[in-house]
JSON list of C-alpha atoms in Angstrom, two decimals:
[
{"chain": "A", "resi": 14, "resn": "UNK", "atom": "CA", "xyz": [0.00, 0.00, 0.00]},
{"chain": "A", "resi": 15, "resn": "UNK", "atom": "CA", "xyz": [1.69, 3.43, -0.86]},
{"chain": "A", "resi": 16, "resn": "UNK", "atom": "CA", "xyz": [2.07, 5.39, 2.27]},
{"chain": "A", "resi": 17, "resn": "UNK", "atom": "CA", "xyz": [2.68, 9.01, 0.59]},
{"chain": "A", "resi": 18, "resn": "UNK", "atom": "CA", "xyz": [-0.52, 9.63, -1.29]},
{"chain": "A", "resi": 19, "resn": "UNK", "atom": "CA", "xyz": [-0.99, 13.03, -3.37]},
{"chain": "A", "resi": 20, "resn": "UNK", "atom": "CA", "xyz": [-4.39, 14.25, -4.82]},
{"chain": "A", "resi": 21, "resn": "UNK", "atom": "CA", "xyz": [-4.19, 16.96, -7.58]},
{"chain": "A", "resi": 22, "resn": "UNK", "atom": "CA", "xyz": [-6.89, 19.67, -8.90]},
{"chain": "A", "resi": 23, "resn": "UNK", "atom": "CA", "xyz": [-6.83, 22.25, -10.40]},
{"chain": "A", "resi": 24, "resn": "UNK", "atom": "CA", "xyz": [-7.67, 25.26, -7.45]},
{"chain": "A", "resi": 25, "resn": "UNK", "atom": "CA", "xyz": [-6.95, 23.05, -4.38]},
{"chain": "A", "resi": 26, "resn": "UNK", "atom": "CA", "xyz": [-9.95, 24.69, -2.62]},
{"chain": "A", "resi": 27, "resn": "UNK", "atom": "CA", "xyz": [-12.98, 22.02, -3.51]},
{"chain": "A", "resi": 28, "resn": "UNK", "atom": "CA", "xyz": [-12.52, 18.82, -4.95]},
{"chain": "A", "resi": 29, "resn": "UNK", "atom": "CA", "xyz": [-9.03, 17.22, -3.87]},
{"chain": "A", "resi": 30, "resn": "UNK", "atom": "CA", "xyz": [-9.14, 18.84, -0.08]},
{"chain": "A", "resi": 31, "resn": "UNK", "atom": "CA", "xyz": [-12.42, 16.71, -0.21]},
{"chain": "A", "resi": 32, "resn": "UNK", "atom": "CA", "xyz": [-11.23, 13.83, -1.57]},
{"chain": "A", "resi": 33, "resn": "UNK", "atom": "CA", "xyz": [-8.20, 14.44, 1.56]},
{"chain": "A", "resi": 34, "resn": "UNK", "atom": "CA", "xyz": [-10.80, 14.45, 4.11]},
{"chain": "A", "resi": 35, "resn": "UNK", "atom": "CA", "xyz": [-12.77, 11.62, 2.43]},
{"chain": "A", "resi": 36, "resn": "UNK", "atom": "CA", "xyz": [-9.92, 9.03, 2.21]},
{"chain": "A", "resi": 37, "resn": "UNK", "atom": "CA", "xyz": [-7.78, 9.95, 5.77]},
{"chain": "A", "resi": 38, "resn": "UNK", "atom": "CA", "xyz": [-10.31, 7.66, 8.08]},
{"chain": "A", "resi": 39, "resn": "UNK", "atom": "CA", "xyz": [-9.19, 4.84, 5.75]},
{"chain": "A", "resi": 40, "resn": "UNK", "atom": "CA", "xyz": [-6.40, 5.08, 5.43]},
{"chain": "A", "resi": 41, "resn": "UNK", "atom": "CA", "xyz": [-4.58, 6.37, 8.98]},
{"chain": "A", "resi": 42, "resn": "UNK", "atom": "CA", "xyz": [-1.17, 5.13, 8.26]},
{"chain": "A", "resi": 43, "resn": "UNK", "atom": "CA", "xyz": [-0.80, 6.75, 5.11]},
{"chain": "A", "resi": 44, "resn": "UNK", "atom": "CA", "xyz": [0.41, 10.20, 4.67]},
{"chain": "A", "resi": 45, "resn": "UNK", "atom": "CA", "xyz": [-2.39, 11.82, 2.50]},
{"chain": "A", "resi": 46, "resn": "UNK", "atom": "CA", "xyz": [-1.85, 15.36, 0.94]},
{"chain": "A", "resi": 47, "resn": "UNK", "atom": "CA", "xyz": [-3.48, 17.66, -2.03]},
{"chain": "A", "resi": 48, "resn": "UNK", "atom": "CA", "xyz": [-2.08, 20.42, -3.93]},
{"chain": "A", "resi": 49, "resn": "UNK", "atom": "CA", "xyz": [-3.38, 22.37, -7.16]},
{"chain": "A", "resi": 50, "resn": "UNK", "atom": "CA", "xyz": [-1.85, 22.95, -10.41]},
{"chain": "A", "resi": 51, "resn": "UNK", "atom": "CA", "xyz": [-2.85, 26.89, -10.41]},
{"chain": "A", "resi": 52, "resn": "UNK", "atom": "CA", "xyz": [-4.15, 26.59, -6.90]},
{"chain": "A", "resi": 53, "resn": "UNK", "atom": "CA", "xyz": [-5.54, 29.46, -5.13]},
{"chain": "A", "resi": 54, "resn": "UNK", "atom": "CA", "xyz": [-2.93, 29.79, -2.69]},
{"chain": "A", "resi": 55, "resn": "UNK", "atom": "CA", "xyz": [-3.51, 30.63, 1.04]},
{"chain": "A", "resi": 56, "resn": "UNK", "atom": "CA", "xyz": [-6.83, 30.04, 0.22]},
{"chain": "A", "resi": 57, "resn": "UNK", "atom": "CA", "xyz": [-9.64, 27.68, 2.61]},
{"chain": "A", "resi": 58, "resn": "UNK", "atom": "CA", "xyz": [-11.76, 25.25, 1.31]},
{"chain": "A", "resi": 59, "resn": "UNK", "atom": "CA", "xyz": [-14.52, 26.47, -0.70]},
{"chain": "A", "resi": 60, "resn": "UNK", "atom": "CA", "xyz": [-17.40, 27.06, 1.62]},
{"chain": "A", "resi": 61, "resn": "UNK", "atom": "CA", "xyz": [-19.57, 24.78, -0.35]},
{"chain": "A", "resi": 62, "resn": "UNK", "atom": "CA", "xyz": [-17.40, 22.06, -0.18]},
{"chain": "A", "resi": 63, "resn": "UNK", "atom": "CA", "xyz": [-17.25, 22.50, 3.39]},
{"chain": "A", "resi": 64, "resn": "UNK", "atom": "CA", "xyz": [-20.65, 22.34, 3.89]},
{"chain": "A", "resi": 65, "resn": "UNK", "atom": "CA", "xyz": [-21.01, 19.32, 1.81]},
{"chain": "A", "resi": 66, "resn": "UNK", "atom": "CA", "xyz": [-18.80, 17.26, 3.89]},
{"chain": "A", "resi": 67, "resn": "UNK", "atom": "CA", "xyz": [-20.19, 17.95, 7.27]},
{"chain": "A", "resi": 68, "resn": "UNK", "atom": "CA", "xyz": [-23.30, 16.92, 5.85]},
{"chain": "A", "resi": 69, "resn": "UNK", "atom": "CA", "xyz": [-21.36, 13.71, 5.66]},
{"chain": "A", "resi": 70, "resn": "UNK", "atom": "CA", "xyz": [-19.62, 14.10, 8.79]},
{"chain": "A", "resi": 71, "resn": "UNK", "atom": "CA", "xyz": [-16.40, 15.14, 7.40]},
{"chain": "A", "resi": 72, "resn": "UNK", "atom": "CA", "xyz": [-14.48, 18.20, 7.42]},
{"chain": "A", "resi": 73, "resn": "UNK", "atom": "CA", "xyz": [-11.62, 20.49, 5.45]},
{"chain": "A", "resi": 74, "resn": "UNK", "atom": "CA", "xyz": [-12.27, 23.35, 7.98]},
{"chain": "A", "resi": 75, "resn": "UNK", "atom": "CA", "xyz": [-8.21, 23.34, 8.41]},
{"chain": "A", "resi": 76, "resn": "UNK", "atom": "CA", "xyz": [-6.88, 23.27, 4.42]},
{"chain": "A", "resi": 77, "resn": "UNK", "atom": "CA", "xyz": [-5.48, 26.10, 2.78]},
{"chain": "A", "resi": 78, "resn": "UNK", "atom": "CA", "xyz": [-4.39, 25.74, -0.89]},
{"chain": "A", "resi": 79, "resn": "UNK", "atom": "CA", "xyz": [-1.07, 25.40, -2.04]},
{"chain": "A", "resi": 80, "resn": "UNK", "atom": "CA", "xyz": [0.57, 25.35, -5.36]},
{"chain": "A", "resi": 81, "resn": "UNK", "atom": "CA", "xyz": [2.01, 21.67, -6.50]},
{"chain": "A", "resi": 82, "resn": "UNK", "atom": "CA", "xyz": [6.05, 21.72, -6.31]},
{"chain": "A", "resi": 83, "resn": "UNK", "atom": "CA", "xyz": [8.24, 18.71, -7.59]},
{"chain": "A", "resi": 84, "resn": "UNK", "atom": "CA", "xyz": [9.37, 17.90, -4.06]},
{"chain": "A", "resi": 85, "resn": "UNK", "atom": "CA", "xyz": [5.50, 17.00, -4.21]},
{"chain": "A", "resi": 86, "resn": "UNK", "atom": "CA", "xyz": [5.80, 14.90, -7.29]},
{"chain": "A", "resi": 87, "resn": "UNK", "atom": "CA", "xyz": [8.91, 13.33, -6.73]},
{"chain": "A", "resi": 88, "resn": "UNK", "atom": "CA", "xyz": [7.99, 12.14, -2.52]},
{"chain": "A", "resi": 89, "resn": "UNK", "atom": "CA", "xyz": [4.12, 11.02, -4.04]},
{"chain": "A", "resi": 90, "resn": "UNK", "atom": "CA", "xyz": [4.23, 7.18, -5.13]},
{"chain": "A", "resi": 91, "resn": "UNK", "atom": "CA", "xyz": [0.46, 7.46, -5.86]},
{"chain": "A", "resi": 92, "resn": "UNK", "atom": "CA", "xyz": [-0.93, 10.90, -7.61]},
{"chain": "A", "resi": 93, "resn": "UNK", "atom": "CA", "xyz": [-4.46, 11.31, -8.37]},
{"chain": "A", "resi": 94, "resn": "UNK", "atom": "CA", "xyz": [-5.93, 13.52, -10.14]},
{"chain": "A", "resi": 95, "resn": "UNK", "atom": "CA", "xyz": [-9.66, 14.52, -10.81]},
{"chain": "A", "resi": 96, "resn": "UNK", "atom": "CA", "xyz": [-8.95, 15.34, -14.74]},
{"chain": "A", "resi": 97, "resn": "UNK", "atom": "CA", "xyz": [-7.73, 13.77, -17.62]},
{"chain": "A", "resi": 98, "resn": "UNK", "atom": "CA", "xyz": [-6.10, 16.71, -18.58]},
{"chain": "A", "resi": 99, "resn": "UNK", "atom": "CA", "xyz": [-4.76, 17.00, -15.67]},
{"chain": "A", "resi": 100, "resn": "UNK", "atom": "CA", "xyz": [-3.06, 13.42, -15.53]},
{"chain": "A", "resi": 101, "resn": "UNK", "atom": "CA", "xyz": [-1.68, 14.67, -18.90]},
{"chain": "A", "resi": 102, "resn": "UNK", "atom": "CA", "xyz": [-0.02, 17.45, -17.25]},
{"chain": "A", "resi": 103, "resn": "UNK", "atom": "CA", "xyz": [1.54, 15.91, -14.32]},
{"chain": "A", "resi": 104, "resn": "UNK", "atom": "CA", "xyz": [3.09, 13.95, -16.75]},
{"chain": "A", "resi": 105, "resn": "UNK", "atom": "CA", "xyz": [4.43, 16.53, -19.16]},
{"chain": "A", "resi": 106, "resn": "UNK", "atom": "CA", "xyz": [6.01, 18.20, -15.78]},
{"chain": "A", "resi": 107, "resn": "UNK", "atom": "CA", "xyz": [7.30, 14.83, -14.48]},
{"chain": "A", "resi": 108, "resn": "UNK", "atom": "CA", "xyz": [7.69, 11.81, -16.75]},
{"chain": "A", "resi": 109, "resn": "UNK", "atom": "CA", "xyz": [8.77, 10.04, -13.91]},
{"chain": "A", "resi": 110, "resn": "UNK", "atom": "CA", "xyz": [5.36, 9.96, -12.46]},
{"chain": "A", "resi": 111, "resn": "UNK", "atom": "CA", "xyz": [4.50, 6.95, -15.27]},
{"chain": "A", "resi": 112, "resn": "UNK", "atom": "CA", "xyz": [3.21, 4.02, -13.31]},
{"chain": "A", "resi": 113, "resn": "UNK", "atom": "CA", "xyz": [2.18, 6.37, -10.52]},
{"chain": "A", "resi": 114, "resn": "UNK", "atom": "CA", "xyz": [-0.27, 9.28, -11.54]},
{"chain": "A", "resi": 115, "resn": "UNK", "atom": "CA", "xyz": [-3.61, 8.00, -12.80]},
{"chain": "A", "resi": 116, "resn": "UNK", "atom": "CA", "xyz": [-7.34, 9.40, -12.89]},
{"chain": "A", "resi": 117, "resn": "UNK", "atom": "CA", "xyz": [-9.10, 9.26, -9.34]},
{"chain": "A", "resi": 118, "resn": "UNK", "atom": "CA", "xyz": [-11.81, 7.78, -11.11]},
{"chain": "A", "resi": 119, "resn": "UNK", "atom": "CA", "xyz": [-10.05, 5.13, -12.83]},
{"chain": "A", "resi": 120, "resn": "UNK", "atom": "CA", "xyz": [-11.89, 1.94, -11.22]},
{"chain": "A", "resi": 121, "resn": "UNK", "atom": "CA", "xyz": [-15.26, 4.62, -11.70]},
{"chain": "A", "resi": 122, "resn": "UNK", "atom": "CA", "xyz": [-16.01, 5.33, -14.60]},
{"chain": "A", "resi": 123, "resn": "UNK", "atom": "CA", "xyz": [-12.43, 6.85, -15.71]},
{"chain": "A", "resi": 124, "resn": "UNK", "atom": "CA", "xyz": [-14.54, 9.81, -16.39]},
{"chain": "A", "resi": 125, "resn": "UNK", "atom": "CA", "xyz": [-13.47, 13.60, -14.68]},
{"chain": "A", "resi": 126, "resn": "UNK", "atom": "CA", "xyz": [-14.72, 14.83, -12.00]},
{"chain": "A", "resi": 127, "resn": "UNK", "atom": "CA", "xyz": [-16.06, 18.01, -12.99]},
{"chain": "A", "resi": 128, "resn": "UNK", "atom": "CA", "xyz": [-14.72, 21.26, -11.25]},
{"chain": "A", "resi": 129, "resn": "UNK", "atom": "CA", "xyz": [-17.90, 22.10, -8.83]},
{"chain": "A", "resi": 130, "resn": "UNK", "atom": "CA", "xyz": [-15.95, 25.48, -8.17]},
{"chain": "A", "resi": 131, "resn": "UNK", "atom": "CA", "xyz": [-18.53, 29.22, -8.42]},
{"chain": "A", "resi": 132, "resn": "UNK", "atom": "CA", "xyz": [-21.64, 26.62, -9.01]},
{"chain": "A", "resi": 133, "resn": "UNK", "atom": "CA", "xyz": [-24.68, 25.33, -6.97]},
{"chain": "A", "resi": 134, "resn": "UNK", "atom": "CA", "xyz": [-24.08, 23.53, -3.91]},
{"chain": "A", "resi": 135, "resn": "UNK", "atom": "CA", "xyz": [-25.76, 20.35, -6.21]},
{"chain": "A", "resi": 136, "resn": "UNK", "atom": "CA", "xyz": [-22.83, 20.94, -7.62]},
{"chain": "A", "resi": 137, "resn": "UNK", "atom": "CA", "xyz": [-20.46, 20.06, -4.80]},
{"chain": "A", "resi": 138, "resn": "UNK", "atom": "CA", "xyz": [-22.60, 17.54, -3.84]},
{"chain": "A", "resi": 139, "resn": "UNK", "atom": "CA", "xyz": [-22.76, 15.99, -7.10]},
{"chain": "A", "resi": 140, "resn": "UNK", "atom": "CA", "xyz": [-18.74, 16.26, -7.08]},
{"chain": "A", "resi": 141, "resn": "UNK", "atom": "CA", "xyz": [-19.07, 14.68, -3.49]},
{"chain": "A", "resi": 142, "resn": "UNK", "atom": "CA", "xyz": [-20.46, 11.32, -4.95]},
{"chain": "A", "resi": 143, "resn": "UNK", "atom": "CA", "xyz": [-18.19, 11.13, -7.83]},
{"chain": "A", "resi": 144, "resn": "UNK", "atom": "CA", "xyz": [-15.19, 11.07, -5.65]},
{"chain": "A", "resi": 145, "resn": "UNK", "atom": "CA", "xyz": [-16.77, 9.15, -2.81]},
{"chain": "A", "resi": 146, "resn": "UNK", "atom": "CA", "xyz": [-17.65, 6.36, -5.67]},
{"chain": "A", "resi": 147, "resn": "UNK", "atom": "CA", "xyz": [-13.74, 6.69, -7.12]},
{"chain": "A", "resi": 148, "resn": "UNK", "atom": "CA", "xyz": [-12.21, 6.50, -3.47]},
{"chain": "A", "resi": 149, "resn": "UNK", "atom": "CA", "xyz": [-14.08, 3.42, -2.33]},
{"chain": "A", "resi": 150, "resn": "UNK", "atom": "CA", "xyz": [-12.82, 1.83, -5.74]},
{"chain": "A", "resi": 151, "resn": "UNK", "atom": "CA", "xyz": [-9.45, 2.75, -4.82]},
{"chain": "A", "resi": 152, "resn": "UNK", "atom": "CA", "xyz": [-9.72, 1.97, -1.49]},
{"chain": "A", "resi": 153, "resn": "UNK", "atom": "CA", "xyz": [-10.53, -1.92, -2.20]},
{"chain": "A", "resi": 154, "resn": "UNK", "atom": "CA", "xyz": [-7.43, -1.83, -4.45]},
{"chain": "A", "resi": 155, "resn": "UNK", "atom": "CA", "xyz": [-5.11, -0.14, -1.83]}
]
């Protein structure tokens, strides 16, 4: 099981910083981060995310967005990322990452989980089940 796990977005403010809070109970010995690829830095969690995981008992109330680095990439040995395009890009930055990066919703679907980011909170919570359905996929492979 890889101990270092990294989940990538685009803003790191809604969908991997819930995808953080929705895999950590599982997996407690594993050191589970997120970062952005043009992340709103210093930013918290979007308030609608937020809301949508306490209504599932979960919480990002303590995230604040930071910018991927390579020291990221290169200390990951599994990357995840919520995009196609964005598993594309992680690649372009670090070839390396082959055999490592792949599409949260690769067991799911390998479709993207859509950016819920300035929508409706159905939005988020439509977000919410496409990464809960991805991680529990992942997590019977992990």
């Amino acid at each position: 099981m890889p101990r270092r796990i990294l989940i990538v977005c685009k803003g790191n403010i809604c969908r991997s910083p819930m995808a953080v809070a929705m895999l950590r109970p599982h997996l407690t010995d594993a050191h589970i981060d997120s970062a952005g690829l043009a992340a709103m830095q210093g930013y918290r969690v979007d308030p609608a995310a937020e809301r949508t995981l306490r209504a599932h008992g979960l919480s990002a109330g303590d995230h604040v967005a930071r910018q991927l680095s390579s020291a990221d990439l290169d200390n990951a040995e599994l990357v995840l990322a919520m995009e196609k395009r964005q598993v594309t890009a992680l690649l372009a930055l670090s070839p390396a990452l082959r055999g490592r990066v792949y599409l949260l919703s690769r067991w799911s679907g390998d479709r993207d989980i859509r950016d819920p980011y300035g929508r409706t909170q159905e939005n988020f919570d439509i977000a919410y089940g496409q990464i809960d359905a991805a991680i529990g996929e992942w997590r019977s492979r992990l």
